[in-house]
Amino acid sequence: MITFAKRRWLNGFITLLAAAALLAWHIAHDVSLYQPAILTGWLLLTAVLVLAFYNGRKKLSMLPLGTAAAWLQVHIYLGLLTVLIFALHIDWRIPNGILERILAVFFLAAAGSGLFGIYVSRRYARMLTRRTEEVVLERIPQIMAGLRRQAEAIVLESAAETGSSTIADFYGGRLAAFFAGPRNMLQHIQGSRRASFALTTEMTSMTRYLNERELSYAENLQALVEQKNQLDYAYALQSVLKAWLFVHIPATYGLILLALLHLLLVYSFGGAL
Amino acid sequence: MSEPLQSFGYRDSPYIRPGQKWICGHTADGCPCLTGPDGSGRCRGGHECEPLRVGDRWHCTRSQYNGGPCSDGPLADGTCCRQVALCRPVRSWRARRGVVVSWLIALLAGILVFVMAGADRAAFVSPGELSFQHAELTDCGGCHAAFHEGIAGWWRAAWSEDSAEAASAPCINCHKMGSRGLLPHSLPAAEMAVLRKNAAPATAGGRTLGVQLANLAYGKTRANIDPLPCMTCHGEHQGAEADWTRMSNDRCTACHQAQFHSLASGHPDFAQYPYERRTLLQFDHTSHIDKHFRDEKMAQLAPGDCRGCHKTDANSRLMRLKPFEVTCGGCHGDQIAGAGRATAKGMAVFSVPGLDVESLRDRGAAIGEWPEFAEDAVPPFMHLLLSANPKYRAVQGVLAEIDDPMDLSEASDSQLAAVETLAWAVKSLFFDIRGEGAATLHARLQVILRRPLTMAEQTSLTALLPLDSVVAAQREWFPALGSEMPRWRNGESVEMPAAEAEPESRGEGTADDPDKDDDADDDEIKTGRDDDEEIDTGKDDDDEDDDDEIKTGKDDDDDDDEEIDTGKDDDDDDEDDEIKTGKDDDDDDEEIDTGKDDDEDDEDSDKVVAGDNGNGRAGITVMEAIDGEEWNIAGGWYRDEYTLRYRPTGHGDRFIRSWLDLTGRTANRLDESAQVFESLIEGKAPGLCGKCHSVDQQGDQGLAVNWRGYGPADGLKKSVRFSHASHFRLLDEKGCTTCHQRDAKADFAGPFKQRDPAVFTPNFKPLPRAVCAECHTAAKAGDNCLICHNYHFGVFQPVMARFKGKSLKSGQKP
């Protein structure tokens, strides 16, 4: 079983070799008075199609096309290589034409979101592991709903048993909205705990006015707030892990559509021989 | 330790299907239904379970996750008793992503369709701003033929067979590159093969990485002679300030036989550069600098340094020669016009060939009257003009067998007949010139050249041959020409007059005795008036027409012509008498004109008599008279005994130049032309053209005289370009010799004895590459190939805008 680090080194080395070979080919092509833009153009289109097929591969799980993990590795490193091909294709300059610039924006969106995706896939996974337990994103709303029900039950019980409305008032004024759904998304994505700390501080301040029985309920409620915070954190980060694909995949399909038009123009108007 | 956020197990957690498009709307409330929405996102409502009938009883099938079987159980009809409230299903993450993709693609496609169908299509698909040179091109269809054919047309164009020529056609429509424009360096395959074969080797090993990679990947693929489309090197749509000619050294080197690293390292030595051929003008720097300029007499005229003779051209690139008057004229100007020349200063153009008149007379040759004292050969010019006469051409072989035409005592009959043909050919020429003027010369040349003469040629080739000279020559040499030629042409045998009867038979002076003044035309020469003008010009302004008589031999009036023919004079005019009798009773006009004094009454042949001695008294003053040669010191026509000569007018004489150009072009196919050419180009021939102007053999094109020093044709691009002016400030005290080092031992003059311009020995040593490489490195002045080299070789004219043909209406201004 190959380790993650070893696999990264191996794949990285292969990618570097491929990049060097590509650079050499590009130079040789250019020096031999061929059109390197045609070479890199076709390579780029092929690479983008192969990368895009990764999404299709997941839908064609019945076909023996290799493991999804292997495809992911190809996707990542070929994606990195594609950035180099693109840079060579545009000759390291900002394209001049409107269509070409839009095309470049789509490529950069796809490539940039992909790089961002690989980054958050690595970093957020570690962050989630450190701060919270593994929670399936699709289950989070249900778990939140469960926490909300528990909190409401504690508040009702507290009011009924203690005859005091302090906890109920605090819940109604401060915690009801907190338990209603995912909260503090931006702060969690930024790694900030200011919001949860402020809430905890408010709860601590409230406890000064509670008797012992109420304190017992307050502690249970505090535990639920902690869990909700963890859920919010997990939801925020996992949302990001899902959200980057909302840029990556549309940008890829848009890129393919524009690239086909670009290809037609190049071959129609004598840009390529 | 807080409770885990989620439990796993079929009783504690539902089965999640993230791939489903829709999820139950109750999920957010923590109680999604088990059935879930349908594929279209509609809530299917229903119940918490679908009861199972076992035997005759219905059993609840609610999942453990939802609490297990309910206590109430199914209704009697098998329906679940716990109905689920309808919800508004929501999309899953994946479905939402799919929607975004679909909408974005739809939006993008819509925008593309909208834009492509709109007026801004060109701007949208344009790959960038055009260069400023093409800024006026606003119609994409001007270069891209399929542009206005719509998407379907684009599609067809994309799949059409393409070639370098077709792809470059839009460029070549304006940029006229010639038939070889797309070939490497615009050179024909054969020439390229020679260059490849003779390529100078690299002076040091080593190639750049790029060149090594290209060799490895493709070999020297461009070594074959395939056309290269323009866009191989010139990429448009790169912005207004894009550099069209940007080209890496590696791209140049990859195709070349000698592959090297840079100018300083590996570039082949310059061999004989910049000397590609023999110099156009034969100017031996060594002999002039080391010998002539040191002569005390010449020292004052010698240039101080190179700038005395050379200056930069309008582009400050080439060093051109200064005008002749500034450079060579100081010493050689007068020589060209004949100053100091021991022999005749003018070249013989027309001449009466010398014949053995006595023998001819004795043997009954019918050539009419012939000057006894003529002794010249037929000059090449006249030989060329005579060759238009087929009879003359036919007897050339026989005439060539005659050793000495001045001694025909032992000539065979056939030789005599040939001499007769020669004589009548000469007379015919003079007769025609006399009667038709320069037109007959033009006609004869057109027969010989088999093409019409241009107006410029007509003017320059005859050098405004003056009528007076021709008339005077004819009257002196062939005074009876007017009567003889008609008779001969009518088939009569025109016998030679008897020797003793010569004076009477001529009737018109002493034609074959140049020592006699026989001519009434002297006054005409002096005054410009010509009583016989009708004969020369064809115009007759009197009622007594003599012209036709000269030509036809018929005389139908009673005027003086008859006198010429018959020797009779029936009127009283004095001049005719003189013609008839050979006596001149007026002043010796002709002596003044020709420098000859033939009259017996003049004691000193070099002196003429003037009427007044300047003291107010009639007396006799003797003054010096000059001959025609000296009279025409500035050049022109003059008569010298039995020869009509032309003295060059100086440098750039049109007459000589025109004849050299004409005969040079035809020298390879006409011996007569070659003779004229050689007689003119000979180093010591009048005009001295051949002394400095080299002659190139141009294959089928004949011979070409190089009239000017080096000057590239307009639009000429050679493989190397160099700006002298840009380098002036770099020169030290050595000046031009920093690069141009004289080779004092070189046999510069030797190769000029032959006519192959490729055979030469320059006055200077080849340029040392190290001098250039001293500055032209990547770090200093740059060593890009295109700093010194052009890619396209040949003559390329500036681009002319394409005009659409549009006829103007009458009266409309263009």
mmCIF file of C-alpha atoms in Angstrom, chain A:
data_model
loop_
_atom_site.group_PDB
_atom_site.id
_atom_site.type_symbol
_atom_site.label_atom_id
_atom_site.label_comp_id
_atom_site.label_asym_id
_atom_site.label_seq_id
_atom_site.Cartn_x
_atom_site.Cartn_y
_atom_site.Cartn_z
ATOM 1 C CA MET A 1 0.000 0.000 0.000
ATOM 2 C CA ILE A 2 1.548 3.204 -1.160
ATOM 3 C CA THR A 3 1.487 6.019 1.332
ATOM 4 C CA PHE A 4 -0.103 9.349 0.619
ATOM 5 C CA ALA A 5 3.186 11.169 0.769
ATOM 6 C CA LYS A 6 4.901 8.693 -1.494
ATOM 7 C CA ARG A 7 2.054 8.850 -3.969
ATOM 8 C CA ARG A 8 2.221 12.599 -3.987
ATOM 9 C CA TRP A 9 5.947 12.572 -4.648
ATOM 10 C CA LEU A 10 5.584 9.998 -7.389
ATOM 11 C CA ASN A 11 2.718 11.733 -9.105
ATOM 12 C CA GLY A 12 4.395 15.073 -8.696
ATOM 13 C CA PHE A 13 7.563 13.753 -10.272
ATOM 14 C CA ILE A 14 5.675 12.256 -13.206
ATOM 15 C CA THR A 15 3.893 15.546 -13.674
ATOM 16 C CA LEU A 16 7.166 17.430 -13.649
ATOM 17 C CA LEU A 17 8.599 15.055 -16.216
ATOM 18 C CA ALA A 18 5.544 15.520 -18.373
ATOM 19 C CA ALA A 19 5.831 19.287 -17.997
ATOM 20 C CA ALA A 20 9.470 19.201 -19.009
ATOM 21 C CA ALA A 21 8.676 17.030 -22.009
ATOM 22 C CA LEU A 22 5.866 19.365 -22.932
ATOM 23 C CA LEU A 23 8.121 22.393 -22.717
ATOM 24 C CA ALA A 24 10.735 20.668 -24.836
ATOM 25 C CA TRP A 25 8.147 19.691 -27.425
ATOM 26 C CA HIS A 26 6.772 23.196 -27.472
ATOM 27 C CA ILE A 27 10.215 24.708 -27.965
ATOM 28 C CA ALA A 28 11.114 22.198 -30.671
ATOM 29 C CA HIS A 29 7.810 22.865 -32.414
ATOM 30 C CA ASP A 30 8.311 26.592 -32.279
ATOM 31 C CA VAL A 31 11.941 26.502 -33.345
ATOM 32 C CA SER A 32 11.056 24.249 -36.271
ATOM 33 C CA LEU A 33 8.723 26.966 -37.558
ATOM 34 C CA TYR A 34 5.550 25.062 -36.829
ATOM 35 C CA GLN A 35 2.705 26.707 -34.994
ATOM 36 C CA PRO A 36 3.084 25.896 -31.318
ATOM 37 C CA ALA A 37 -0.314 27.399 -30.548
ATOM 38 C CA ILE A 38 -1.917 24.648 -32.595
ATOM 39 C CA LEU A 39 0.007 22.000 -30.713
ATOM 40 C CA THR A 40 -0.846 23.424 -27.312
ATOM 41 C CA GLY A 41 -4.393 24.150 -28.397
ATOM 42 C CA TRP A 42 -5.123 20.566 -29.240
ATOM 43 C CA LEU A 43 -3.314 19.338 -26.142
ATOM 44 C CA LEU A 44 -5.315 21.739 -24.034
ATOM 45 C CA LEU A 45 -8.638 20.705 -25.496
ATOM 46 C CA THR A 46 -7.781 17.034 -25.081
ATOM 47 C CA ALA A 47 -6.701 17.555 -21.503
ATOM 48 C CA VAL A 48 -9.843 19.502 -20.647
ATOM 49 C CA LEU A 49 -12.013 16.771 -22.138
ATOM 50 C CA VAL A 50 -10.159 14.102 -20.185
ATOM 51 C CA LEU A 51 -10.511 16.141 -17.016
ATOM 52 C CA ALA A 52 -14.172 16.714 -17.661
ATOM 53 C CA PHE A 53 -14.694 13.030 -18.218
ATOM 54 C CA TYR A 54 -13.777 12.453 -14.580
ATOM 55 C CA ASN A 55 -17.261 13.650 -13.703
ATOM 56 C CA GLY A 56 -18.718 11.305 -16.276
ATOM 57 C CA ARG A 57 -16.585 8.460 -15.041
ATOM 58 C CA LYS A 58 -18.306 8.698 -11.661
ATOM 59 C CA LYS A 59 -21.631 8.261 -13.392
ATOM 60 C CA LEU A 60 -20.386 5.308 -15.380
ATOM 61 C CA SER A 61 -19.371 3.259 -12.436
ATOM 62 C CA MET A 62 -20.460 0.090 -14.189
ATOM 63 C CA LEU A 63 -17.617 0.422 -16.709
ATOM 64 C CA PRO A 64 -14.176 -0.935 -15.823
ATOM 65 C CA LEU A 65 -12.399 2.377 -16.322
ATOM 66 C CA GLY A 66 -10.175 2.243 -13.289
ATOM 67 C CA THR A 67 -10.867 3.279 -9.776
ATOM 68 C CA ALA A 68 -12.290 6.647 -8.902
ATOM 69 C CA ALA A 69 -9.240 7.266 -6.757
ATOM 70 C CA ALA A 70 -6.935 6.703 -9.706
ATOM 71 C CA TRP A 71 -9.075 8.998 -11.785
ATOM 72 C CA LEU A 72 -8.885 11.608 -9.108
ATOM 73 C CA GLN A 73 -5.097 11.435 -9.128
ATOM 74 C CA VAL A 74 -5.071 11.797 -12.897
ATOM 75 C CA HIS A 75 -7.560 14.631 -12.578
ATOM 76 C CA ILE A 76 -5.434 16.508 -10.081
ATOM 77 C CA TYR A 77 -2.077 16.197 -11.780
ATOM 78 C CA LEU A 78 -3.323 16.498 -15.313
ATOM 79 C CA GLY A 79 -5.172 19.576 -14.136
ATOM 80 C CA LEU A 80 -1.926 21.045 -12.902
ATOM 81 C CA LEU A 81 -0.267 20.238 -16.208
ATOM 82 C CA THR A 82 -3.134 21.861 -18.039
ATOM 83 C CA VAL A 83 -2.326 25.165 -16.418
ATOM 84 C CA LEU A 84 1.113 24.993 -17.990
ATOM 85 C CA ILE A 85 -0.342 24.058 -21.374
ATOM 86 C CA PHE A 86 -2.715 26.982 -21.141
ATOM 87 C CA ALA A 87 0.097 29.365 -20.293
ATOM 88 C CA LEU A 88 2.063 28.131 -23.290
ATOM 89 C CA HIS A 89 -1.010 28.358 -25.480
ATOM 90 C CA ILE A 90 -1.588 32.018 -24.705
ATOM 91 C CA ASP A 91 2.160 32.637 -24.848
ATOM 92 C CA TRP A 92 2.177 33.852 -21.267
ATOM 93 C CA ARG A 93 0.184 36.917 -22.254
ATOM 94 C CA ILE A 94 -3.328 38.102 -21.689
ATOM 95 C CA PRO A 95 -5.297 37.254 -24.826
ATOM 96 C CA ASN A 96 -6.353 40.153 -27.017
ATOM 97 C CA GLY A 97 -9.748 39.132 -28.343
ATOM 98 C CA ILE A 98 -13.031 39.311 -26.474
ATOM 99 C CA LEU A 99 -13.854 35.683 -27.075
ATOM 100 C CA GLU A 100 -10.341 34.641 -26.154
ATOM 101 C CA ARG A 101 -10.495 36.632 -22.974
ATOM 102 C CA ILE A 102 -13.822 35.105 -21.994
ATOM 103 C CA LEU A 103 -12.352 31.727 -22.790
ATOM 104 C CA ALA A 104 -9.394 32.518 -20.586
ATOM 105 C CA VAL A 105 -11.684 33.618 -17.772
ATOM 106 C CA PHE A 106 -13.557 30.323 -17.977
ATOM 107 C CA PHE A 107 -10.326 28.403 -17.959
ATOM 108 C CA LEU A 108 -9.011 30.345 -15.024
ATOM 109 C CA ALA A 109 -12.312 29.825 -13.212
ATOM 110 C CA ALA A 110 -12.167 26.088 -13.809
ATOM 111 C CA ALA A 111 -8.491 25.795 -13.013
ATOM 112 C CA GLY A 112 -8.646 28.195 -10.091
ATOM 113 C CA SER A 113 -11.658 26.514 -8.540
ATOM 114 C CA GLY A 114 -9.960 23.169 -9.067
ATOM 115 C CA LEU A 115 -6.854 24.352 -7.278
ATOM 116 C CA PHE A 116 -9.040 25.802 -4.561
ATOM 117 C CA GLY A 117 -10.927 22.511 -4.380
ATOM 118 C CA ILE A 118 -7.817 20.444 -3.944
ATOM 119 C CA TYR A 119 -6.635 22.882 -1.323
ATOM 120 C CA VAL A 120 -9.818 22.845 0.748
ATOM 121 C CA SER A 121 -10.143 19.103 0.301
ATOM 122 C CA ARG A 122 -6.846 18.735 2.040
ATOM 123 C CA ARG A 123 -7.084 21.516 4.597
ATOM 124 C CA TYR A 124 -10.748 21.421 5.578
ATOM 125 C CA ALA A 125 -10.651 17.683 6.035
ATOM 126 C CA ARG A 126 -7.951 18.130 8.643
ATOM 127 C CA MET A 127 -9.774 21.034 10.239
ATOM 128 C CA LEU A 128 -12.983 19.046 10.468
ATOM 129 C CA THR A 129 -11.179 16.126 11.980
ATOM 130 C CA ARG A 130 -9.620 18.360 14.562
ATOM 131 C CA ARG A 131 -12.713 20.228 15.664
ATOM 132 C CA THR A 132 -15.657 17.980 15.101
ATOM 133 C CA GLU A 133 -16.722 14.491 14.382
ATOM 134 C CA GLU A 134 -17.490 13.140 10.977
ATOM 135 C CA VAL A 135 -20.946 14.204 9.965
ATOM 136 C CA VAL A 136 -22.578 13.601 6.640
ATOM 137 C CA LEU A 137 -23.531 16.924 5.192
ATOM 138 C CA GLU A 138 -26.958 15.773 4.086
ATOM 139 C CA ARG A 139 -27.776 14.678 7.638
ATOM 140 C CA ILE A 140 -26.829 17.912 9.283
ATOM 141 C CA PRO A 141 -30.266 19.540 8.884
ATOM 142 C CA GLN A 142 -31.865 16.566 10.598
ATOM 143 C CA ILE A 143 -29.328 16.610 13.376
ATOM 144 C CA MET A 144 -29.880 20.304 13.805
ATOM 145 C CA ALA A 145 -33.558 19.723 13.984
ATOM 146 C CA GLY A 146 -32.942 17.086 16.652
ATOM 147 C CA LEU A 147 -30.810 19.504 18.672
ATOM 148 C CA ARG A 148 -33.490 22.146 18.310
ATOM 149 C CA ARG A 149 -36.111 19.784 19.620
ATOM 150 C CA GLN A 150 -33.901 18.840 22.523
ATOM 151 C CA ALA A 151 -33.219 22.460 23.361
ATOM 152 C CA GLU A 152 -36.880 23.332 23.203
ATOM 153 C CA ALA A 153 -37.678 20.396 25.441
ATOM 154 C CA ILE A 154 -35.112 21.536 28.007
ATOM 155 C CA VAL A 155 -36.452 25.062 27.967
ATOM 156 C CA LEU A 156 -40.032 23.902 28.378
ATOM 157 C CA GLU A 157 -39.098 21.530 31.128
ATOM 158 C CA SER A 158 -37.067 24.190 32.879
ATOM 159 C CA ALA A 159 -39.930 26.615 32.809
ATOM 160 C CA ALA A 160 -42.376 23.980 34.013
ATOM 161 C CA GLU A 161 -40.168 22.614 36.737
ATOM 162 C CA THR A 162 -38.588 25.801 38.071
ATOM 163 C CA GLY A 163 -41.363 28.220 37.374
ATOM 164 C CA SER A 164 -38.763 30.643 36.153
ATOM 165 C CA SER A 165 -38.747 32.054 32.677
ATOM 166 C CA THR A 166 -35.134 33.189 32.688
ATOM 167 C CA ILE A 167 -33.901 30.338 30.535
ATOM 168 C CA ALA A 168 -36.976 30.434 28.366
ATOM 169 C CA ASP A 169 -36.585 34.144 27.833
ATOM 170 C CA PHE A 170 -32.950 33.750 26.910
ATOM 171 C CA TYR A 171 -33.811 30.955 24.532
ATOM 172 C CA GLY A 172 -36.553 32.911 22.914
ATOM 173 C CA GLY A 173 -34.475 36.028 22.596
ATOM 174 C CA ARG A 174 -31.149 34.574 21.706
ATOM 175 C CA LEU A 175 -31.024 30.836 21.108
ATOM 176 C CA ALA A 176 -34.160 30.159 19.092
ATOM 177 C CA ALA A 177 -32.678 31.798 16.023
ATOM 178 C CA PHE A 178 -29.379 30.069 16.676
ATOM 179 C CA PHE A 179 -30.999 26.614 16.664
ATOM 180 C CA ALA A 180 -33.278 27.395 13.742
ATOM 181 C CA GLY A 181 -30.638 26.587 11.162
ATOM 182 C CA PRO A 182 -26.971 26.879 10.185
ATOM 183 C CA ARG A 183 -25.473 30.018 11.646
ATOM 184 C CA ASN A 184 -22.190 31.935 11.586
ATOM 185 C CA MET A 185 -21.109 30.318 8.310
ATOM 186 C CA LEU A 186 -18.642 32.998 7.337
ATOM 187 C CA GLN A 187 -16.964 33.070 10.741
ATOM 188 C CA HIS A 188 -16.557 29.315 10.710
ATOM 189 C CA ILE A 189 -15.096 29.356 7.215
ATOM 190 C CA GLN A 190 -12.710 32.020 8.323
ATOM 191 C CA GLY A 191 -11.803 29.918 11.349
ATOM 192 C CA SER A 192 -13.197 32.501 13.735
ATOM 193 C CA ARG A 193 -14.820 31.516 17.024
ATOM 194 C CA ARG A 194 -15.930 34.973 17.923
ATOM 195 C CA ALA A 195 -19.612 34.287 17.417
ATOM 196 C CA SER A 196 -19.679 31.129 19.479
ATOM 197 C CA PHE A 197 -17.577 32.756 22.165
ATOM 198 C CA ALA A 198 -19.962 35.668 22.351
ATOM 199 C CA LEU A 199 -22.895 33.311 22.722
ATOM 200 C CA THR A 200 -21.151 31.357 25.412
ATOM 201 C CA THR A 201 -20.330 34.575 27.217
ATOM 202 C CA GLU A 202 -23.938 35.637 27.111
ATOM 203 C CA MET A 203 -25.028 32.307 28.490
ATOM 204 C CA THR A 204 -22.461 32.558 31.267
ATOM 205 C CA SER A 205 -23.708 35.994 32.109
ATOM 206 C CA MET A 206 -27.228 34.641 32.266
ATOM 207 C CA THR A 207 -26.307 31.934 34.749
ATOM 208 C CA ARG A 208 -25.706 34.565 37.430
ATOM 209 C CA TYR A 209 -29.430 34.912 37.688
ATOM 210 C CA LEU A 210 -30.189 31.184 37.866
ATOM 211 C CA ASN A 211 -30.760 29.020 40.835
ATOM 212 C CA GLU A 212 -29.270 25.595 41.136
ATOM 213 C CA ARG A 213 -32.058 23.754 39.413
ATOM 214 C CA GLU A 214 -32.042 26.181 36.596
ATOM 215 C CA LEU A 215 -28.296 25.875 36.343
ATOM 216 C CA SER A 216 -28.704 22.211 35.671
ATOM 217 C CA TYR A 217 -30.945 22.959 32.708
ATOM 218 C CA ALA A 218 -28.619 25.699 31.598
ATOM 219 C CA GLU A 219 -25.707 23.300 31.507
ATOM 220 C CA ASN A 220 -27.654 20.926 29.299
ATOM 221 C CA LEU A 221 -28.574 23.763 27.079
ATOM 222 C CA GLN A 222 -24.968 24.881 26.939
ATOM 223 C CA ALA A 223 -23.987 21.394 25.810
ATOM 224 C CA LEU A 224 -26.522 21.598 22.994
ATOM 225 C CA VAL A 225 -25.177 24.993 21.982
ATOM 226 C CA GLU A 226 -21.712 23.472 21.779
ATOM 227 C CA GLN A 227 -22.986 20.673 19.564
ATOM 228 C CA LYS A 228 -24.833 23.142 17.406
ATOM 229 C CA ASN A 229 -21.645 25.128 17.042
ATOM 230 C CA GLN A 230 -19.827 22.041 15.899
ATOM 231 C CA LEU A 231 -22.568 21.294 13.456
ATOM 232 C CA ASP A 232 -22.437 24.815 12.120
ATOM 233 C CA TYR A 233 -18.711 24.494 11.719
ATOM 234 C CA ALA A 234 -19.053 21.168 9.919
ATOM 235 C CA TYR A 235 -21.834 22.530 7.775
ATOM 236 C CA ALA A 236 -19.873 25.623 6.839
ATOM 237 C CA LEU A 237 -16.758 23.782 5.868
ATOM 238 C CA GLN A 238 -18.540 20.956 4.110
ATOM 239 C CA SER A 239 -20.612 23.486 2.237
ATOM 240 C CA VAL A 240 -17.425 24.999 0.938
ATOM 241 C CA LEU A 241 -16.225 21.544 -0.011
ATOM 242 C CA LYS A 242 -19.387 21.206 -2.076
ATOM 243 C CA ALA A 243 -19.653 24.794 -3.225
ATOM 244 C CA TRP A 244 -16.384 25.051 -5.157
ATOM 245 C CA LEU A 245 -17.776 22.508 -7.571
ATOM 246 C CA PHE A 246 -20.526 25.001 -8.343
ATOM 247 C CA VAL A 247 -17.800 27.014 -10.024
ATOM 248 C CA HIS A 248 -15.549 24.247 -11.202
ATOM 249 C CA ILE A 249 -17.999 22.160 -13.150
ATOM 250 C CA PRO A 250 -20.033 24.910 -14.820
ATOM 251 C CA ALA A 251 -16.830 26.667 -15.744
ATOM 252 C CA THR A 252 -15.530 23.462 -17.285
ATOM 253 C CA TYR A 253 -18.589 22.931 -19.440
ATOM 254 C CA GLY A 254 -18.638 26.564 -20.417
ATOM 255 C CA LEU A 255 -14.969 26.279 -21.272
ATOM 256 C CA ILE A 256 -15.606 23.322 -23.534
ATOM 257 C CA LEU A 257 -18.425 25.134 -25.307
ATOM 258 C CA LEU A 258 -16.319 28.225 -25.922
ATOM 259 C CA ALA A 259 -13.293 26.151 -26.876
ATOM 260 C CA LEU A 260 -15.283 24.461 -29.607
ATOM 261 C CA LEU A 261 -16.274 27.833 -31.004
ATOM 262 C CA HIS A 262 -12.674 28.948 -30.745
ATOM 263 C CA LEU A 263 -11.576 25.830 -32.601
ATOM 264 C CA LEU A 264 -14.069 26.493 -35.363
ATOM 265 C CA LEU A 265 -12.846 30.057 -35.755
ATOM 266 C CA VAL A 266 -9.218 29.033 -35.820
ATOM 267 C CA TYR A 267 -9.759 26.522 -38.581
ATOM 268 C CA SER A 268 -12.225 28.647 -40.491
ATOM 269 C CA PHE A 269 -10.125 31.737 -40.773
ATOM 270 C CA GLY A 270 -6.730 30.390 -41.608
ATOM 271 C CA GLY A 271 -5.229 30.530 -38.200
ATOM 272 C CA ALA A 272 -4.091 26.961 -38.413
ATOM 273 C CA LEU A 273 -2.431 24.841 -41.015
#
